[in-house]
Amino acid sequence: MTPGEFTIDEWFCVALARTIRDGEIVFHGFGSPCAQVAMYVAKRTHAPQMVLVEGSTYALDPEPAFIPATSNDWSLLRRASHILRFEELFDLAARGGLDRMFLSGGQIDPYGNTNVTAVGALPRPKVKLGGGGGGCNLSATVGALTLWTTRHRSGRVFVDECDFVTDLGHRTPLGTREEMGMPGGGPAALVTELGVFDFPDGRMRLRERFPDVAVEEVLAATSFELDVAGDLRTVAPPSDAELAVVRSLDRLGVRRTEFGERELARRFRWSAHHAGCPCCT
Amino acid sequence: VRSRTKPDKRRTLADAIELVRDGDTVAIGGALSYREPMALVRELVRQDRRDLRLVGSAHGIDVDLLVGAGAAGAVEESYVGFEQDLGLAPAYRRAAESGTVAVRETCCYTLLQQLRAAEYGLPFMPVRGIAGTGILGLHPEYGEITCPFTGETFVAVPALAPDVALIHGLCADRRGNVHLRRPLVLDERFANAAKRVIVTVERLLDTDAVGEAGVVLPSFLVDAVVEAPLGAHPTSCYPHYTYDRAHLREWVQAAGSDEGVAAYLERYVNGGEPAYQEAVGAGHLAALSEWQQSNERWMELASA
């Protein structure tokens, strides 16, 4: 990579980071390197007051020397102010004290329900996925969810209806979150390798696209009818400070394990278009 | 006769695993690549236990190995796999897809509440989530309860007292006072909720030394204690050793077929723990303790 260039995995982490608001208590879940890196980017740039809860160690605000390829590792305890017990993290979330978490899915429907359990019907599914960890309950009570996937282009992720709902979105056949008595706010943002989405009225909408992606490509890779924001924008490029966090922290490049070869080959440069943009400098 | 107050609970691995019966509900401590009681897991395979119901949070090679060896009848974990790095659990995936193991996927908080009910001596606990998800459909044993004070309706999950909890700790005395360090994951909850508790440790020490380190599991919770150095390998047991990513990769490759699993068991499991350590290699094992030398060395080991 030449100086001044950046890649989709770097930009993706930055786009995820920008869904975090300063002052939030945020949790990334295990096996989620992009979300994990994103939390450190947010903490060290625009959200210094956030509380970062590591995804499997439950360490608070650690300063790891590198991101390991596994989530429950002592390297993620370095300089942590504290290590929560399992119970403390889940109780915090159950009583509404966890502000945001990151969730992904092998399938995601228009309401942001996600499936990380199985493709095809149980008891003998076509593909048994890993499972949801704590997502099922956390998704019910956490203040806001940031969803992500790096496999949008496959066409298999965004489906009308998930084969199995592991984590709650805005609505299921039983009704809305409110009707089901779930106090959490549900999916607020979604980042894919094609663009950034929001959920006005609880339904997924394309808000920003990456500059090398056409709207038609996004629509074609999404099985359901996708709303597109009237003032669709391109994703704001990463700042030097944000890129520096990604590169200095994830020295092993663990975030790249979330992407296919084609995506990793995408290269971006700063353009004159962005030069005067106040959010990019 | 309860044996938990005996002054000396030291056992061999083989004796300790005699406390596990076919069909038992078995809670496995640790998580993912961290402090899983692998020497006990391998002994379960050697003694050919069958039809176990495995319960736990987010796990990896422990559950995948037991499923691959045919020891598991049902898997009630919140996750089984090797994260983004090494991907899905091949043996579990194959068994689930062919219907040879029952998928009873759970959620971390649900499991915690079930264990708490057992610890609190209550028949159930309410959970605010689960409704609207597919997890509910996998568990006909869950119920529903209306709060007598607010009128709200919750999913009610039954108390879960595992027949056996298997835990790997850092050190213990012969009575079974056990020292663990954080993250504790569900180890404490398992030990309090389970009917029988088997603990392996890196080192057996005298009571004063364990007390000084800090007792996390008091001896009356523990039925058997086994000194099993490297007993968590290939998962980590800090500060003694980091996880063995290369070995996990070797398992993931082997576990892709029944023949591969059989070859792995023959090479690493069937011969006992000394043979296991010999097959892995003394030098290879010793290197895993070098994570403390520097961040650079730790990174090398983490990317092996």
Tab-separated table of C-alpha atoms in Angstrom, chain A:
chain	number	residue	atom	x	y	z
A	1	MET	CA	0.000	0.000	0.000
A	2	THR	CA	1.328	3.415	-0.913
A	3	PRO	CA	1.349	6.387	1.472
A	4	GLY	CA	-2.003	8.130	1.609
A	5	GLU	CA	-3.918	4.968	0.768
A	6	PHE	CA	-6.252	3.104	3.034
A	7	THR	CA	-8.206	-0.112	2.770
A	8	ILE	CA	-11.808	-1.168	3.321
A	9	ASP	CA	-11.028	-3.064	6.522
A	10	GLU	CA	-9.532	0.094	8.003
A	11	TRP	CA	-12.347	2.317	6.796
A	12	PHE	CA	-14.940	-0.213	7.958
A	13	CYS	CA	-13.596	-0.148	11.525
A	14	VAL	CA	-13.690	3.646	11.468
A	15	ALA	CA	-17.279	3.687	10.169
A	16	LEU	CA	-18.252	1.345	13.026
A	17	ALA	CA	-16.405	3.552	15.513
A	18	ARG	CA	-18.434	6.569	14.470
A	19	THR	CA	-21.664	4.896	15.576
A	20	ILE	CA	-20.431	5.210	19.181
A	21	ARG	CA	-21.347	8.325	21.127
A	22	ASP	CA	-19.100	9.823	23.742
A	23	GLY	CA	-20.024	8.811	27.282
A	24	GLU	CA	-21.622	5.498	26.370
A	25	ILE	CA	-20.848	2.174	28.055
A	26	VAL	CA	-20.096	-0.077	25.060
A	27	PHE	CA	-19.521	-3.820	24.626
A	28	HIS	CA	-18.358	-5.621	21.486
A	29	GLY	CA	-18.991	-9.333	22.052
A	30	PHE	CA	-16.455	-12.057	21.331
A	31	GLY	CA	-15.125	-13.038	17.923
A	32	SER	CA	-15.731	-9.534	16.603
A	33	PRO	CA	-12.375	-8.018	15.692
A	34	CYS	CA	-13.726	-5.148	13.558
A	35	ALA	CA	-16.100	-4.027	16.306
A	36	GLN	CA	-13.342	-4.494	18.848
A	37	VAL	CA	-10.905	-2.309	16.906
A	38	ALA	CA	-13.701	0.218	16.319
A	39	MET	CA	-14.217	0.662	20.044
A	40	TYR	CA	-10.571	1.567	20.581
A	41	VAL	CA	-10.748	3.990	17.649
A	42	ALA	CA	-13.763	5.713	19.224
A	43	LYS	CA	-12.214	5.774	22.687
A	44	ARG	CA	-9.000	7.355	21.395
A	45	THR	CA	-10.601	9.895	19.048
A	46	HIS	CA	-14.132	11.257	19.390
A	47	ALA	CA	-15.387	9.369	22.467
A	48	PRO	CA	-12.781	9.648	25.254
A	49	GLN	CA	-15.453	9.389	27.955
A	50	MET	CA	-16.890	6.105	26.724
A	51	VAL	CA	-16.412	3.011	28.862
A	52	LEU	CA	-14.991	0.201	26.750
A	53	VAL	CA	-15.997	-3.286	27.919
A	54	GLU	CA	-13.890	-6.011	26.314
A	55	GLY	CA	-15.914	-8.727	24.597
A	56	SER	CA	-15.041	-11.842	26.566
A	57	THR	CA	-12.702	-10.807	29.369
A	58	TYR	CA	-15.070	-7.967	30.392
A	59	ALA	CA	-12.006	-5.821	31.104
A	60	LEU	CA	-12.774	-2.107	31.371
A	61	ASP	CA	-10.779	0.359	29.266
A	62	PRO	CA	-7.684	-1.797	28.760
A	63	GLU	CA	-4.765	-0.677	26.595
A	64	PRO	CA	-3.693	-3.857	24.789
A	65	ALA	CA	-0.349	-3.901	23.003
A	66	PHE	CA	-2.003	-5.809	20.158
A	67	ILE	CA	-5.350	-7.398	19.283
A	68	PRO	CA	-5.133	-11.198	19.543
A	69	ALA	CA	-7.084	-13.608	17.332
A	70	THR	CA	-9.059	-14.830	20.346
A	71	SER	CA	-11.275	-12.732	22.590
A	72	ASN	CA	-10.644	-14.300	25.974
A	73	ASP	CA	-6.975	-13.567	26.389
A	74	TRP	CA	-4.888	-11.857	29.019
A	75	SER	CA	-3.406	-9.574	26.368
A	76	LEU	CA	-6.778	-7.806	26.532
A	77	LEU	CA	-6.398	-7.045	30.237
A	78	ARG	CA	-3.328	-4.797	29.946
A	79	ARG	CA	-3.773	-1.619	32.003
A	80	ALA	CA	-7.491	-2.282	32.466
A	81	SER	CA	-9.063	-0.294	35.294
A	82	HIS	CA	-11.053	-3.355	36.339
A	83	ILE	CA	-12.274	-6.739	35.143
A	84	LEU	CA	-16.008	-7.236	35.502
A	85	ARG	CA	-17.395	-10.585	36.486
A	86	PHE	CA	-19.556	-12.359	33.921
A	87	GLU	CA	-22.545	-11.666	36.199
A	88	GLU	CA	-21.772	-7.949	36.490
A	89	LEU	CA	-21.735	-7.426	32.729
A	90	PHE	CA	-24.972	-9.305	32.067
A	91	ASP	CA	-26.803	-7.819	35.060
A	92	LEU	CA	-25.749	-4.344	33.952
A	93	ALA	CA	-27.279	-5.014	30.561
A	94	ALA	CA	-30.419	-6.618	32.010
A	95	ARG	CA	-31.236	-3.523	34.063
A	96	GLY	CA	-30.683	-1.203	31.108
A	97	GLY	CA	-27.231	0.057	32.050
A	98	LEU	CA	-25.343	-1.014	28.935
A	99	ASP	CA	-25.695	1.692	26.286
A	100	ARG	CA	-24.501	-0.006	23.115
A	101	MET	CA	-23.297	-3.294	21.794
A	102	PHE	CA	-22.204	-4.676	18.441
A	103	LEU	CA	-23.913	-7.664	16.827
A	104	SER	CA	-23.471	-9.446	13.526
A	105	GLY	CA	-25.334	-12.189	11.724
A	106	GLY	CA	-25.059	-14.812	9.029
A	107	GLN	CA	-28.545	-13.592	8.142
A	108	ILE	CA	-30.115	-10.200	8.872
A	109	ASP	CA	-33.707	-9.237	8.066
A	110	PRO	CA	-35.147	-5.762	7.268
A	111	TYR	CA	-35.999	-5.161	10.948
A	112	GLY	CA	-32.483	-6.010	12.099
A	113	ASN	CA	-33.233	-9.436	13.553
A	114	THR	CA	-30.075	-11.493	13.211
A	115	ASN	CA	-29.324	-15.180	12.884
A	116	VAL	CA	-26.048	-16.598	14.150
A	117	THR	CA	-27.474	-20.014	15.039
A	118	ALA	CA	-28.176	-21.986	11.855
A	119	VAL	CA	-28.937	-21.638	8.158
A	120	GLY	CA	-31.771	-23.977	7.204
A	121	ALA	CA	-34.227	-25.458	9.668
A	122	LEU	CA	-33.205	-27.116	12.915
A	123	PRO	CA	-32.936	-29.884	14.045
A	124	ARG	CA	-30.895	-30.745	10.944
A	125	PRO	CA	-29.746	-27.397	9.553
A	126	LYS	CA	-27.910	-26.854	6.297
A	127	VAL	CA	-25.153	-25.001	8.162
A	128	LYS	CA	-24.757	-24.910	11.930
A	129	LEU	CA	-23.314	-21.508	12.750
A	130	GLY	CA	-21.399	-20.830	15.971
A	131	GLY	CA	-24.212	-19.489	18.119
A	132	GLY	CA	-25.196	-16.182	19.653
A	133	GLY	CA	-23.247	-16.051	22.912
A	134	GLY	CA	-25.096	-13.489	25.003
A	135	GLY	CA	-26.781	-11.717	22.107
A	136	CYS	CA	-30.271	-13.132	22.584
A	137	ASN	CA	-30.858	-11.438	25.937
A	138	LEU	CA	-28.504	-8.519	25.437
A	139	SER	CA	-30.312	-7.472	22.254
A	140	ALA	CA	-33.532	-7.169	24.290
A	141	THR	CA	-32.242	-4.690	26.864
A	142	VAL	CA	-29.139	-2.877	25.567
A	143	GLY	CA	-29.787	0.794	24.784
A	144	ALA	CA	-28.705	0.717	21.139
A	145	LEU	CA	-27.293	-1.902	18.798
A	146	THR	CA	-24.756	-1.368	16.058
A	147	LEU	CA	-25.034	-4.233	13.574
A	148	TRP	CA	-22.381	-5.159	11.077
A	149	THR	CA	-21.492	-7.657	8.408
A	150	THR	CA	-18.606	-7.885	5.975
A	151	ARG	CA	-20.483	-10.290	3.650
A	152	HIS	CA	-23.213	-8.079	2.183
A	153	ARG	CA	-21.999	-8.614	-1.373
A	154	SER	CA	-22.574	-12.379	-1.091
A	155	GLY	CA	-26.313	-11.756	-1.375
A	156	ARG	CA	-26.980	-14.351	1.328
A	157	VAL	CA	-26.937	-12.147	4.423
A	158	PHE	CA	-29.855	-9.753	3.905
A	159	VAL	CA	-32.975	-11.900	3.723
A	160	ASP	CA	-36.712	-11.291	4.016
A	161	GLU	CA	-36.898	-13.565	6.992
A	162	CYS	CA	-34.140	-15.180	9.061
A	163	ASP	CA	-34.207	-18.981	9.219
A	164	PHE	CA	-33.723	-18.536	12.966
A	165	VAL	CA	-33.878	-15.360	15.066
A	166	THR	CA	-31.014	-15.383	17.569
A	167	ASP	CA	-30.918	-11.656	18.401
A	168	LEU	CA	-33.868	-9.287	18.431
A	169	GLY	CA	-34.282	-6.500	15.928
A	170	HIS	CA	-37.149	-4.012	15.898
A	171	ARG	CA	-39.995	-6.407	15.265
A	172	THR	CA	-40.761	-10.125	15.098
A	173	PRO	CA	-43.978	-12.010	14.264
A	174	LEU	CA	-44.863	-11.541	17.985
A	175	GLY	CA	-44.871	-7.770	17.507
A	176	THR	CA	-42.654	-4.782	18.135
A	177	ARG	CA	-40.068	-4.632	20.899
A	178	GLU	CA	-42.411	-2.426	22.867
A	179	GLU	CA	-45.272	-4.882	22.515
A	180	MET	CA	-42.974	-7.680	23.703
A	181	GLY	CA	-41.861	-5.645	26.734
A	182	MET	CA	-38.257	-5.291	25.602
A	183	PRO	CA	-36.865	-1.994	26.859
A	184	GLY	CA	-33.743	-1.815	24.661
A	185	GLY	CA	-33.697	0.506	21.665
A	186	GLY	CA	-32.773	-2.131	19.089
A	187	PRO	CA	-30.640	-1.668	15.969
A	188	ALA	CA	-29.671	1.978	15.498
A	189	ALA	CA	-26.993	1.579	12.863
A	190	LEU	CA	-25.662	-1.066	10.495
A	191	VAL	CA	-22.349	-1.028	8.668
A	192	THR	CA	-21.523	-3.360	5.768
A	193	GLU	CA	-18.643	-3.440	3.333
A	194	LEU	CA	-20.991	-1.668	0.906
A	195	GLY	CA	-22.389	1.123	3.044
A	196	VAL	CA	-23.880	2.494	6.236
A	197	PHE	CA	-27.556	2.016	7.129
A	198	ASP	CA	-30.019	3.299	9.693
A	199	PHE	CA	-33.464	2.118	10.875
A	200	PRO	CA	-36.020	4.917	10.654
A	201	ASP	CA	-39.367	3.487	11.819
A	202	GLY	CA	-37.552	0.226	12.604
A	203	ARG	CA	-36.743	-0.712	9.012
A	204	MET	CA	-33.324	-0.798	7.390
A	205	ARG	CA	-32.435	2.095	5.058
A	206	LEU	CA	-29.284	2.861	3.053
A	207	ARG	CA	-27.843	6.081	4.457
A	208	GLU	CA	-24.279	6.224	3.044
A	209	ARG	CA	-22.407	4.218	0.448
A	210	PHE	CA	-18.702	3.621	0.043
A	211	PRO	CA	-17.527	5.639	-3.007
A	212	ASP	CA	-16.597	2.573	-5.092
A	213	VAL	CA	-20.046	1.023	-4.601
A	214	ALA	CA	-23.095	1.885	-6.715
A	215	VAL	CA	-26.554	1.992	-5.153
A	216	GLU	CA	-27.618	-0.676	-7.656
A	217	GLU	CA	-24.992	-3.049	-6.258
A	218	VAL	CA	-26.356	-2.582	-2.753
A	219	LEU	CA	-29.926	-3.174	-3.923
A	220	ALA	CA	-28.896	-6.272	-5.892
A	221	ALA	CA	-27.131	-7.789	-2.873
A	222	THR	CA	-30.168	-7.258	-0.614
A	223	SER	CA	-33.017	-9.779	-0.936
A	224	PHE	CA	-35.719	-7.434	0.334
A	225	GLU	CA	-36.807	-4.056	-0.931
A	226	LEU	CA	-34.347	-1.621	0.550
A	227	ASP	CA	-35.198	1.985	1.354
A	228	VAL	CA	-32.641	4.564	0.266
A	229	ALA	CA	-32.228	7.909	2.010
A	230	GLY	CA	-33.243	10.866	-0.159
A	231	ASP	CA	-29.973	12.602	0.638
A	232	LEU	CA	-27.752	9.552	0.211
A	233	ARG	CA	-24.121	10.426	0.915
A	234	THR	CA	-20.783	8.731	0.594
A	235	VAL	CA	-19.170	7.499	3.801
A	236	ALA	CA	-16.878	10.157	5.227
A	237	PRO	CA	-13.274	8.981	4.888
A	238	PRO	CA	-11.173	8.145	7.916
A	239	SER	CA	-9.019	10.787	9.540
A	240	ASP	CA	-5.300	10.313	10.046
A	241	ALA	CA	-5.918	9.965	13.767
A	242	GLU	CA	-8.511	7.219	13.270
A	243	LEU	CA	-6.323	5.293	10.831
A	244	ALA	CA	-3.385	5.599	13.191
A	245	VAL	CA	-5.351	3.857	15.954
A	246	VAL	CA	-6.421	1.024	13.666
A	247	ARG	CA	-2.883	0.443	12.423
A	248	SER	CA	-1.001	0.814	15.692
A	249	LEU	CA	-3.407	-1.339	17.681
A	250	ASP	CA	-4.323	-4.180	15.333
A	251	ARG	CA	-0.739	-5.020	14.486
A	252	LEU	CA	-1.574	-8.633	13.625
A	253	GLY	CA	-4.315	-7.535	11.226
A	254	VAL	CA	-6.947	-9.635	12.970
A	255	ARG	CA	-9.686	-7.345	11.583
A	256	ARG	CA	-8.853	-8.582	8.073
A	257	THR	CA	-10.022	-12.105	8.951
A	258	GLU	CA	-13.574	-10.769	8.604
A	259	PHE	CA	-13.131	-9.962	4.889
A	260	GLY	CA	-12.843	-11.924	1.684
A	261	GLU	CA	-9.929	-11.422	-0.720
A	262	ARG	CA	-11.915	-9.255	-3.098
A	263	GLU	CA	-12.773	-6.772	-0.381
A	264	LEU	CA	-9.231	-6.655	0.980
A	265	ALA	CA	-8.005	-5.596	-2.461
A	266	ARG	CA	-10.091	-2.388	-2.362
A	267	ARG	CA	-7.888	0.706	-2.069
A	268	PHE	CA	-8.940	4.266	-1.367
A	269	ARG	CA	-7.216	7.626	-1.450
A	270	TRP	CA	-8.070	10.983	-0.121
A	271	SER	CA	-9.708	12.995	-2.901
A	272	ALA	CA	-9.972	16.697	-3.564
A	273	HIS	CA	-13.646	16.281	-2.843
A	274	HIS	CA	-12.874	15.598	0.796
A	275	ALA	CA	-10.184	18.207	1.200
A	276	GLY	CA	-12.461	20.901	2.549
A	277	CYS	CA	-14.741	18.637	4.503
A	278	PRO	CA	-14.695	19.558	8.189
A	279	CYS	CA	-15.500	16.045	9.381
A	280	CYS	CA	-12.537	14.557	7.527
A	281	THR	CA	-9.718	16.766	8.682
